[in-house]
Every structure is written in structure tokens, then in C-alpha cells.
CSV table of C-alpha atoms and ligand atoms in Angstrom, one decimal:
chain,number,residue,atom,x,y,z
A,645,MET,CA,20.8,-2.7,22.6
A,646,LYS,CA,19.1,-0.1,20.4
A,647,ILE,CA,15.3,-0.1,20.3
A,648,PRO,CA,14.6,-0.6,16.6
A,649,PHE,CA,12.1,1.5,14.7
A,650,ASN,CA,10.4,-1.5,13.3
A,651,LYS,CA,10.6,-5.2,13.9
A,652,PRO,CA,8.7,-7.7,11.8
A,653,TRP,CA,6.5,-10.0,13.7
A,654,PHE,CA,5.7,-13.5,12.8
A,655,THR,CA,2.4,-15.1,13.9
A,656,GLY,CA,3.9,-18.6,13.9
A,657,LYS,CA,1.6,-19.9,11.2
A,658,GLU,CA,3.6,-18.6,8.2
A,659,ILE,CA,5.9,-21.7,7.7
A,660,GLN,CA,3.0,-24.1,8.3
A,661,ASN,CA,1.1,-22.3,5.5
A,662,ILE,CA,4.0,-22.3,3.2
A,663,THR,CA,4.6,-26.0,3.7
A,664,SER,CA,1.0,-26.7,3.0
A,665,ALA,CA,1.1,-24.6,-0.2
A,666,ALA,CA,4.1,-26.6,-1.3
A,667,ALA,CA,2.5,-29.9,-0.4
A,668,PHE,CA,-0.6,-28.9,-2.5
A,669,GLY,CA,1.8,-28.8,-5.5
A,670,HIS,CA,1.0,-25.4,-6.9
A,671,ILE,CA,3.6,-22.8,-5.9
A,672,SER,CA,3.4,-20.2,-8.7
A,673,GLY,CA,0.8,-17.5,-8.6
A,674,ASN,CA,-3.0,-17.5,-8.4
A,675,GLY,CA,-3.4,-20.7,-6.4
A,676,LEU,CA,-5.3,-21.7,-3.3
A,677,TYR,CA,-3.7,-19.2,-0.9
A,678,THR,CA,-4.0,-16.3,-3.4
A,679,LYS,CA,-7.7,-17.1,-3.6
A,680,LYS,CA,-8.0,-17.3,0.2
A,681,CYS,CA,-6.4,-13.8,0.5
A,682,HIS,CA,-8.7,-12.4,-2.2
A,683,GLU,CA,-11.7,-13.8,-0.4
A,684,PHE,CA,-10.5,-12.3,2.9
A,685,PHE,CA,-10.3,-8.8,1.4
A,686,GLU,CA,-13.5,-9.0,-0.6
A,687,ASN,CA,-15.6,-10.5,2.2
A,688,ASN,CA,-14.2,-8.4,5.1
A,689,TYR,CA,-13.9,-5.0,3.4
A,690,GLY,CA,-16.5,-5.2,0.6
A,691,PHE,CA,-13.9,-4.5,-2.1
A,692,HIS,CA,-15.3,-5.3,-5.5
A,693,ARG,CA,-12.3,-7.2,-6.9
A,694,THR,CA,-8.8,-7.7,-5.5
A,695,PHE,CA,-5.5,-8.8,-7.1
A,696,LEU,CA,-2.5,-9.7,-4.9
A,697,THR,CA,0.6,-8.1,-6.4
A,698,THR,CA,4.3,-8.4,-5.8
A,699,SER,CA,4.3,-4.9,-4.1
A,700,CYS,CA,2.2,-1.9,-3.7
A,701,THR,CA,4.4,-0.1,-6.3
A,702,ASP,CA,3.4,-2.9,-8.7
A,703,ALA,CA,-0.3,-2.5,-7.8
A,704,PHE,CA,0.1,1.2,-8.9
A,705,GLU,CA,1.9,0.1,-12.1
A,706,MET,CA,-0.7,-2.4,-13.0
A,707,ALA,CA,-3.4,0.2,-12.5
A,708,THR,CA,-1.6,2.7,-14.8
A,709,ILE,CA,-1.9,0.2,-17.6
A,710,LEU,CA,-5.6,-0.3,-16.8
A,711,MET,CA,-6.3,3.5,-16.7
A,712,ASP,CA,-4.4,3.8,-20.0
A,713,ILE,CA,-2.2,6.6,-18.7
A,714,LYS,CA,-0.5,8.3,-21.6
A,715,GLU,CA,2.0,11.0,-22.3
A,716,GLY,CA,0.6,14.4,-21.3
A,717,ASP,CA,-2.1,13.1,-19.0
A,718,GLU,CA,-2.1,15.0,-15.7
A,719,VAL,CA,-2.2,13.3,-12.3
A,720,ILE,CA,-2.8,15.2,-9.0
A,721,MET,CA,-1.3,13.7,-5.8
A,722,PRO,CA,0.2,14.9,-2.5
A,723,SER,CA,3.9,15.8,-2.4
A,724,PHE,CA,4.0,14.3,1.1
A,725,THR,CA,4.0,10.7,0.2
A,726,PHE,CA,6.3,7.8,-0.9
A,727,VAL,CA,7.9,7.7,-4.4
A,728,SER,CA,5.8,4.6,-5.3
A,729,THR,CA,2.7,6.9,-5.5
A,730,THR,CA,4.2,8.8,-8.3
A,731,SER,CA,6.9,6.8,-10.3
A,732,PRO,CA,4.4,4.4,-12.0
A,733,PHE,CA,2.6,7.4,-13.5
A,734,ILE,CA,5.9,9.0,-14.6
A,735,LEU,CA,7.0,5.7,-16.2
A,736,ARG,CA,4.0,6.1,-18.5
A,737,GLY,CA,4.7,9.7,-19.4
A,738,ALA,CA,2.2,11.5,-17.1
A,739,ASN,CA,2.7,15.0,-15.8
A,740,ILE,CA,2.5,15.1,-12.0
A,741,LYS,CA,0.9,18.1,-10.2
A,742,PHE,CA,1.8,18.0,-6.5
A,743,ALA,CA,-0.7,19.3,-4.0
A,744,ASP,CA,0.2,20.6,-0.6
A,745,SER,CA,-0.7,19.0,2.8
A,746,LEU,CA,-3.4,20.4,5.1
A,747,PRO,CA,-2.2,22.9,7.6
A,748,ASP,CA,-3.0,20.6,10.5
A,749,HIS,CA,-2.4,17.2,9.0
A,750,PRO,CA,0.1,15.7,6.5
A,751,ASN,CA,-2.9,14.4,4.3
A,752,ILE,CA,-3.6,16.1,1.0
A,753,ASP,CA,-5.2,19.6,1.0
A,754,LEU,CA,-8.2,18.8,-1.4
A,755,ASP,CA,-9.0,22.5,-1.9
A,756,HIS,CA,-5.5,23.0,-3.2
A,757,ALA,CA,-5.8,19.8,-5.3
A,758,GLU,CA,-9.0,21.1,-6.9
A,759,LYS,CA,-7.2,24.3,-8.0
A,760,LEU,CA,-4.7,22.2,-9.9
A,761,ILE,CA,-7.3,20.5,-12.1
A,762,THR,CA,-7.2,21.3,-15.8
A,763,GLU,CA,-8.7,19.8,-19.0
A,764,LYS,CA,-5.8,17.2,-19.0
A,765,THR,CA,-6.3,16.0,-15.5
A,766,LYS,CA,-7.2,12.3,-15.4
A,767,VAL,CA,-6.6,11.0,-11.9
A,768,LEU,CA,-6.7,12.3,-8.3
A,769,VAL,CA,-4.5,10.2,-6.0
A,770,VAL,CA,-5.0,10.5,-2.2
A,771,MET,CA,-2.8,8.9,0.4
A,772,HIS,CA,-4.2,8.2,3.9
A,773,TYR,CA,-1.2,9.0,6.0
A,774,GLY,CA,-0.8,6.7,9.0
A,775,GLY,CA,-4.1,5.1,8.1
A,776,VAL,CA,-5.9,8.3,9.0
A,777,ALA,CA,-8.5,9.0,6.2
A,778,VAL,CA,-8.5,11.9,3.8
A,779,ASP,CA,-12.0,13.5,3.8
A,780,MET,CA,-13.5,11.0,1.3
A,781,ASP,CA,-16.9,12.7,0.8
A,782,LYS,CA,-15.0,15.7,-0.5
A,783,ALA,CA,-12.5,13.6,-2.6
A,784,VAL,CA,-15.4,11.6,-4.2
A,785,SER,CA,-17.4,14.7,-4.9
A,786,ILE,CA,-14.4,16.5,-6.6
A,787,CYS,CA,-13.8,13.4,-8.8
A,788,ASN,CA,-17.5,13.2,-9.7
A,789,LYS,CA,-17.6,16.9,-10.5
A,790,TYR,CA,-14.6,16.8,-12.9
A,791,ASN,CA,-15.0,13.2,-14.1
A,792,LEU,CA,-11.6,12.1,-12.6
A,793,ILE,CA,-10.5,8.6,-11.6
A,794,LEU,CA,-10.1,8.4,-7.8
A,795,PHE,CA,-7.1,6.4,-6.6
A,796,GLU,CA,-6.5,5.7,-2.9
A,797,ASP,CA,-2.9,5.0,-1.9
A,798,ALA,CA,-3.9,2.8,1.0
A,799,ALA,CA,-0.4,1.5,1.8
A,800,HIS,CA,-0.8,2.5,5.5
A,801,SER,CA,-4.5,1.9,5.7
A,802,ILE,CA,-5.3,-1.8,6.3
A,803,ASP,CA,-8.4,-2.1,8.4
A,804,SER,CA,-9.0,1.6,8.8
A,805,TYR,CA,-12.3,3.3,8.2
A,806,TYR,CA,-13.9,6.6,7.0
A,807,ARG,CA,-17.3,7.1,8.6
A,808,GLY,CA,-17.5,3.4,9.1
A,809,LYS,CA,-16.6,2.4,5.6
A,810,PRO,CA,-13.2,0.7,4.9
A,811,LEU,CA,-10.4,2.7,3.3
A,812,GLY,CA,-9.7,1.3,-0.1
A,813,SER,CA,-13.4,1.0,-0.9
A,814,PHE,CA,-14.0,4.6,-2.1
A,815,GLY,CA,-11.6,4.9,-5.1
A,816,HIS,CA,-12.0,3.4,-8.5
A,817,PHE,CA,-8.7,1.9,-7.5
A,818,ALA,CA,-6.8,1.4,-4.2
A,819,ALA,CA,-3.4,0.0,-3.5
A,820,PHE,CA,-2.2,-1.7,-0.2
A,821,SER,CA,1.3,-2.6,0.8
A,822,PHE,CA,2.5,-5.6,2.7
A,823,HIS,CA,6.1,-4.5,2.9
A,824,GLU,CA,7.9,-5.4,6.1
A,825,THR,CA,7.3,-2.0,7.6
A,826,LYS,CA,3.5,-2.1,7.3
A,827,ASN,CA,1.0,-3.5,9.8
A,828,ILE,CA,0.4,-6.7,7.9
A,829,SER,CA,3.4,-8.0,6.0
A,830,SER,CA,4.6,-10.7,3.6
A,831,GLY,CA,8.1,-9.2,3.4
A,832,GLU,CA,7.4,-7.6,0.0
A,833,GLY,CA,3.8,-7.7,-1.3
A,834,GLY,CA,0.8,-5.6,-2.3
A,835,LEU,CA,-2.8,-5.6,-3.3
A,836,LEU,CA,-4.6,-3.8,-6.1
A,837,VAL,CA,-8.3,-3.2,-5.3
A,838,ILE,CA,-10.7,-2.5,-8.2
A,839,ASN,CA,-14.0,-1.1,-7.2
A,840,ASP,CA,-15.2,-0.1,-10.7
A,841,PRO,CA,-16.4,-3.3,-12.4
A,842,ALA,CA,-15.5,-1.8,-15.8
A,843,TYR,CA,-11.8,-2.5,-15.2
A,844,VAL,CA,-12.0,-6.1,-13.9
A,845,LYS,CA,-12.0,-8.1,-17.1
A,846,ARG,CA,-8.9,-6.5,-18.4
A,847,ALA,CA,-7.2,-6.6,-15.0
A,848,GLU,CA,-7.2,-10.4,-15.1
A,849,ILE,CA,-5.2,-10.2,-18.3
A,850,VAL,CA,-2.8,-7.5,-17.3
A,851,TRP,CA,-2.1,-9.3,-14.0
A,852,GLU,CA,-1.0,-12.5,-15.8
A,853,LYS,CA,1.5,-11.1,-18.4
A,854,GLY,CA,-1.2,-10.0,-20.9
A,855,THR,CA,-2.6,-13.5,-21.4
A,856,ASN,CA,-6.1,-14.8,-21.0
A,857,ARG,CA,-4.9,-17.5,-18.6
A,858,ALA,CA,-7.6,-16.8,-16.0
A,859,ALA,CA,-10.4,-17.2,-18.6
A,860,PHE,CA,-8.7,-20.3,-20.0
A,861,THR,CA,-8.4,-21.9,-16.5
A,862,ARG,CA,-12.1,-21.3,-15.9
A,863,GLY,CA,-12.9,-22.9,-19.3
A,864,ASP,CA,-14.3,-19.7,-20.7
A,865,VAL,CA,-12.0,-19.7,-23.8
A,866,GLU,CA,-10.4,-22.6,-25.7
A,867,LYS,CA,-6.9,-21.2,-26.2
A,868,TYR,CA,-4.4,-19.7,-23.8
A,869,GLU,CA,-3.0,-16.7,-25.7
A,870,TRP,CA,-1.3,-13.3,-25.5
A,871,VAL,CA,-4.2,-10.8,-25.8
A,872,ASP,CA,-3.1,-7.5,-24.3
A,873,LEU,CA,-0.3,-5.6,-22.5
A,874,GLY,CA,0.7,-6.9,-19.1
A,875,ALA,CA,3.5,-7.9,-16.8
A,876,SER,CA,4.2,-10.4,-14.0
A,877,TYR,CA,2.3,-8.9,-11.1
A,878,ALA,CA,0.9,-12.0,-9.4
A,879,PRO,CA,3.1,-13.1,-6.4
A,880,SER,CA,3.9,-16.8,-5.8
A,881,GLU,CA,1.8,-18.9,-3.5
A,882,MET,CA,4.7,-18.8,-1.0
A,883,ILE,CA,4.0,-15.1,-0.5
A,884,ALA,CA,0.3,-15.6,-0.4
A,885,ALA,CA,0.6,-18.4,2.1
A,886,PHE,CA,2.8,-16.1,4.3
A,887,LEU,CA,0.3,-13.2,4.0
A,888,TYR,CA,-2.7,-15.4,4.8
A,889,ALA,CA,-1.1,-16.4,8.1
A,890,GLN,CA,-0.8,-12.7,9.0
A,891,LEU,CA,-4.3,-11.9,7.9
A,892,SER,CA,-5.7,-14.6,10.1
A,893,MET,CA,-4.3,-12.7,13.1
A,894,ILE,CA,-5.3,-9.2,11.9
A,895,THR,CA,-7.7,-8.5,14.8
A,896,ASP,CA,-4.9,-9.2,17.3
A,897,ILE,CA,-2.3,-7.3,15.4
A,898,GLN,CA,-4.4,-4.2,14.9
A,899,GLN,CA,-5.6,-4.1,18.6
A,900,THR,CA,-2.0,-4.5,19.8
A,901,ARG,CA,-0.7,-1.7,17.6
A,902,ILE,CA,-3.6,0.6,18.6
A,903,GLN,CA,-2.9,-0.1,22.3
A,904,ILE,CA,0.7,0.9,21.9
A,905,TRP,CA,-0.3,4.0,20.0
A,906,ASN,CA,-2.8,5.0,22.8
A,907,HIS,CA,-0.1,4.4,25.4
A,908,TYR,CA,2.3,6.8,23.6
A,909,LEU,CA,-0.5,9.4,23.4
A,910,GLU,CA,-1.4,9.3,27.1
A,911,ASN,CA,2.2,9.4,28.1
A,912,LEU,CA,3.1,12.4,25.9
A,913,LYS,CA,-0.1,14.4,26.3
A,914,PRO,CA,1.4,16.4,29.2
A,915,LEU,CA,4.2,17.6,26.9
A,916,ALA,CA,1.6,18.5,24.3
A,917,ASN,CA,-0.6,20.3,26.8
A,918,LYS,CA,2.4,22.4,27.8
A,919,GLY,CA,2.9,23.3,24.1
A,920,LEU,CA,6.3,21.7,23.9
A,921,ILE,CA,5.4,19.3,21.2
A,922,ASN,CA,2.4,18.7,18.9
A,923,VAL,CA,0.6,15.3,18.8
A,924,ILE,CA,-1.5,14.1,15.9
A,925,ASN,CA,-4.9,15.5,15.1
A,926,ILE,CA,-7.3,12.7,14.2
A,927,PRO,CA,-10.5,14.0,12.7
A,928,ASP,CA,-13.8,12.5,14.0
A,929,PHE,CA,-14.6,11.0,10.6
A,930,THR,CA,-11.8,8.5,10.7
A,931,THR,CA,-10.4,5.6,12.7
A,932,ASN,CA,-6.7,5.2,13.5
A,933,ASN,CA,-5.2,1.8,12.7
A,934,GLY,CA,-2.0,2.2,14.8
A,935,HIS,CA,0.3,2.3,11.7
A,936,VAL,CA,2.5,5.2,12.8
A,937,PHE,CA,3.0,7.3,15.9
A,938,TYR,CA,4.6,10.7,15.3
A,939,LEU,CA,5.3,13.9,17.0
A,940,ILE,CA,5.6,17.4,15.5
A,941,ALA,CA,8.5,19.5,16.7
A,942,LYS,CA,8.6,23.2,16.9
A,943,ASP,CA,11.0,23.6,14.0
A,944,LYS,CA,13.6,21.7,12.0
A,945,LYS,CA,16.4,22.4,14.4
A,946,GLN,CA,14.5,21.1,17.4
A,947,ARG,CA,13.4,18.0,15.3
A,948,ASN,CA,16.9,17.2,14.4
A,949,ASP,CA,18.2,17.8,18.0
A,950,LEU,CA,15.5,15.5,19.4
A,951,LEU,CA,16.2,12.8,16.8
A,952,ASP,CA,19.9,13.0,17.7
A,953,TYR,CA,19.0,12.8,21.4
A,954,LEU,CA,16.8,9.8,20.9
A,955,ASN,CA,19.3,8.0,18.8
A,956,LYS,CA,22.1,8.7,21.3
A,957,ASN,CA,19.8,7.1,23.9
A,958,MET,CA,19.6,4.0,21.8
A,959,ILE,CA,16.1,4.7,20.4
A,960,HIS,CA,15.8,4.5,16.6
A,961,ALA,CA,13.4,7.3,15.7
A,962,VAL,CA,13.1,8.6,12.1
A,963,PHE,CA,11.7,11.5,10.1
A,964,HIS,CA,9.2,11.2,7.2
A,965,TYR,CA,9.1,12.0,4.0
A,966,ILE,CA,11.4,14.2,1.9
A,967,PRO,CA,8.5,15.8,-0.1
A,968,LEU,CA,8.5,14.4,-3.7
A,969,HIS,CA,8.7,17.9,-5.3
A,970,LEU,CA,12.0,18.6,-3.5
A,971,SER,CA,13.5,15.1,-4.2
A,972,PRO,CA,16.8,15.0,-6.2
A,973,TYR,CA,15.1,13.3,-9.2
A,974,TYR,CA,12.2,15.7,-9.4
A,975,LYS,CA,13.1,19.1,-8.0
A,976,GLU,CA,14.2,20.6,-11.4
A,977,LYS,CA,11.0,19.3,-12.9
A,978,HIS,CA,8.6,20.8,-10.4
A,979,SER,CA,6.8,23.9,-11.5
A,980,GLY,CA,4.1,24.1,-9.0
A,981,GLY,CA,5.5,26.6,-6.5
A,982,GLU,CA,6.0,26.2,-2.8
A,983,LEU,CA,4.1,23.6,-0.8
A,984,ILE,CA,4.6,25.1,2.7
A,985,ASN,CA,2.6,22.6,4.7
A,986,ALA,CA,4.2,19.5,3.1
A,987,VAL,CA,7.7,21.1,3.7
A,988,ARG,CA,6.8,21.9,7.3
A,989,PHE,CA,5.7,18.3,8.1
A,990,ALA,CA,8.9,17.0,6.4
A,991,ASP,CA,11.0,19.4,8.6
A,992,THR,CA,9.3,18.7,11.9
A,993,LEU,CA,7.9,15.2,12.0
A,994,ILE,CA,9.4,12.4,14.2
A,995,ARG,CA,8.2,8.8,14.0
A,996,LEU,CA,8.7,6.8,17.1
A,997,PRO,CA,9.2,3.0,17.3
A,998,LEU,CA,6.0,1.0,16.8
A,999,PHE,CA,5.8,-2.7,16.3
A,1000,TYR,CA,3.8,-5.6,17.7
A,1001,GLU,CA,6.3,-6.7,20.3
A,1002,LEU,CA,6.9,-3.3,21.8
A,1003,THR,CA,5.9,-3.5,25.4
A,1004,PRO,CA,4.3,-0.7,27.5
A,1005,GLU,CA,7.4,-0.6,29.7
A,1006,VAL,CA,9.6,0.2,26.7
A,1007,VAL,CA,7.1,2.8,25.5
A,1008,ASP,CA,7.4,4.4,28.9
A,1009,MET,CA,11.1,4.4,28.7
A,1010,ILE,CA,11.0,6.1,25.2
A,1011,CYS,CA,8.6,8.7,26.5
A,1012,ASP,CA,10.9,9.3,29.6
A,1013,VAL,CA,13.8,10.1,27.2
A,1014,ILE,CA,11.6,12.6,25.3
A,1015,LYS,CA,10.6,14.2,28.6
A,1016,ASP,CA,14.2,14.3,29.7
A,1017,TYR,CA,15.0,16.2,26.5
A,1018,PHE,CA,12.6,18.9,27.3
A,1019,GLU,CA,13.9,19.3,30.9
B,10,LIG,C1,5.1,1.6,1.6
B,10,LIG,C2,4.5,2.5,0.7
B,10,LIG,C3,4.3,2.3,-0.6
B,10,LIG,C4,5.0,1.2,-1.4
B,10,LIG,O1,4.8,-0.1,-0.9
B,10,LIG,P1,5.7,-1.3,-1.5
B,10,LIG,O2,4.8,-2.5,-1.2
B,10,LIG,O3,7.0,-1.2,-0.8
B,10,LIG,O4,5.8,-1.1,-3.0
B,10,LIG,C5,3.5,3.2,-1.4
B,10,LIG,N1,2.9,4.2,-0.8
B,10,LIG,C6,3.1,4.5,0.5
B,10,LIG,C7,2.5,5.7,1.1
B,10,LIG,C8,3.9,3.7,1.3
B,10,LIG,O5,4.1,4.0,2.6
């Protein structure tokens, strides 16, 4: 049987929570489990306000309404990221300026990003690849200097830290994903974090279809009305109940994934020391949350050969990402020149299987296949 790249893991409490949400009698959004999840994030990570969303993509979309993104606004973001980082801005007519990756890490090159700033720039989006932090002192200082909104794509970054402070707590906004492929999952699901209090009041409205339902439920207003733009971003209690089961096991999940990650690294260090392959450089200022383990091959040909070899040996390994500026939808629209580091990571990166139930024995086996390839 093929070793999968990812396998969702269930804590065993999900169904129990869903049953209890149903018994409670409130199964649409913003009920008991949604509140429990919000409290978890706000209490554990110090986020100012949080809103569960139907996906991370939707968290971005909700934020673009709050930031009032308009035709002609410019948004700077890395090219080496997922489409969800960009498409919500494009839907509202923004112009995207893609920045390159660092020479030694897929994360955004902030010096390059700073050069892209113009009078029209409104937002800087950073994405912490694999839960490894972007240099946030630098990102914050650029945003302060040019008066930009800072947005953290924290889809990979649950329970990861920059100089001891949780990722997702630096930006005016941050978005997390609970898609099946992420460390903590509700199948589909996301979270919008708002750290700038100025956006909170309107967020309650946009979150619930442009109505003042939240204020009405609290008894702050007499009538429940349509008062602003909005959409249906709040997930049902079924999703929140599922998510809460996963959150209650987060320490165990993170420790297990980090152990697997470390086991890979120890096993593959000899190959890296011989210069056959590159392993990941993790700066001192950041933790690693075991979201992704990847190797960097010498060139595209070697990467594709090794991917073939792994897949022939029943190991499902994959590349990551086709840079957004070269994607079919966008390549004709891109005007920003070559982004050599983003392209190099896209050409040479190999992600290895990493999921909760992956045993050390299977990791050894995968590493043996990689060692075989080089012999
Ligand atoms: C997974 C992912 C998203 C989108 O998450 P969804 O919850 O599937 O919408 C956004 N950005 C990055 C970097 C991701 O990896």
C-alpha cells in the first residue's frame, strides 16, 4: 500500500461534540462551540478578536471587505504561496505586486517587497511557510513606515511563534486554515484574527451577512436589520464542534508532528552534510510547528527524478507551489519581472509525508528510499 502524503487524524471526540451540539439544539453558526473555539484562540494566543470562518480563503475575503479594498489598490504578497492569498484581493479589483522569496527560504523577501511599495499600496501580506515565521520585526516596521495594513497568512502557522509571540498576533489581520491538510482540521474551515480593534464592530456585521444580528442577540439594538455589506462566513456549529475536539488535543498533535519532523531531519542530515540535498534553514527567531517537512534538490531534473523514484517506491511525495505569477490565470497579467528564488523553490522543493499516525519506522523506510536513490 502506498504511504499517503497526508492522512486526516481524528481525536475520537469529534462525534461526541457534534452530538452534544445537536442535543443543545443550536446547529447554525455562532453557538456554544463557536464561542468555545473563539475563547480558545483568544485566551491561548492573545489574539484581540477571532471569527471562525468556512475556510481560510473566506477569512481573507471577509477581511478584504473590512479593509475596503477597491479597484486600483495595490497589495504586495509573495508569489510563493497558495491562490487563496491572492484571489480574494483580485475579486475586489486590487492590483497584485508579487515579491520574491528569500535566497535561503521560501518566505517573502521583505527587502524586495519594500521596493514594490508605491503611493497606491494598501496592504502587505506575508505568509509563514511551513509555520516558520517571516522576520516580523522587519515586516511590522515596514508597515509602520509606509502606513500599510499588515496581513499574516497563517494558514500553516497554528501554535508557532516569532521570538516567543504567537504567529497571527502581529498583523492587523491574520487568517488560519483548518483544511484537511493542515495540523488542526475541521475538514474545511478557517479563522479570521483581528488584532486592530478598529475593525471589530464592522466584522461582526460582515460575518453575519451584513446584519446586526450579533448586537441584536446581545440586546444592544432593538431591531435585527440589514446594515452593511456581508456574506455567510460563519460555519455551522457542526464544524465548530469538530474543530473544538481537535483543539483540545493540540499539544499532543503538535508534539507528535514535531517529533516526526525531527526524526526526518536526523535521518537525512548525513545526506545534507555530503551536499547531496538541502534541508530547511530555520532561523533562530522562530519555532517550527511540524507542518511540513521538505527537501531541496539540486535542480528541477533531480527533483522530478527523486519524486518519481519515491512514488515508484509507493511513497506519495509532492512538490509545492507553482508560483502565482507563473500560474495559467495570472502569467499574462504579471508585470513584475523574474522572481528567481520563488521559481527555484518551486522547481526544487519536495515535501515528504507528514501526518499524526506516521510512525518512526515508516519515516526510516522513507529515508532509506531517499538514501538508495543517491547510491
Ligand atoms: C491552505 C492554505 C490556504 C487556504 O486554506 P483554505 O482553508 O483551504 O481556504 C491559504 N493559504 C495558504 C498558504 C494555505 O496553505
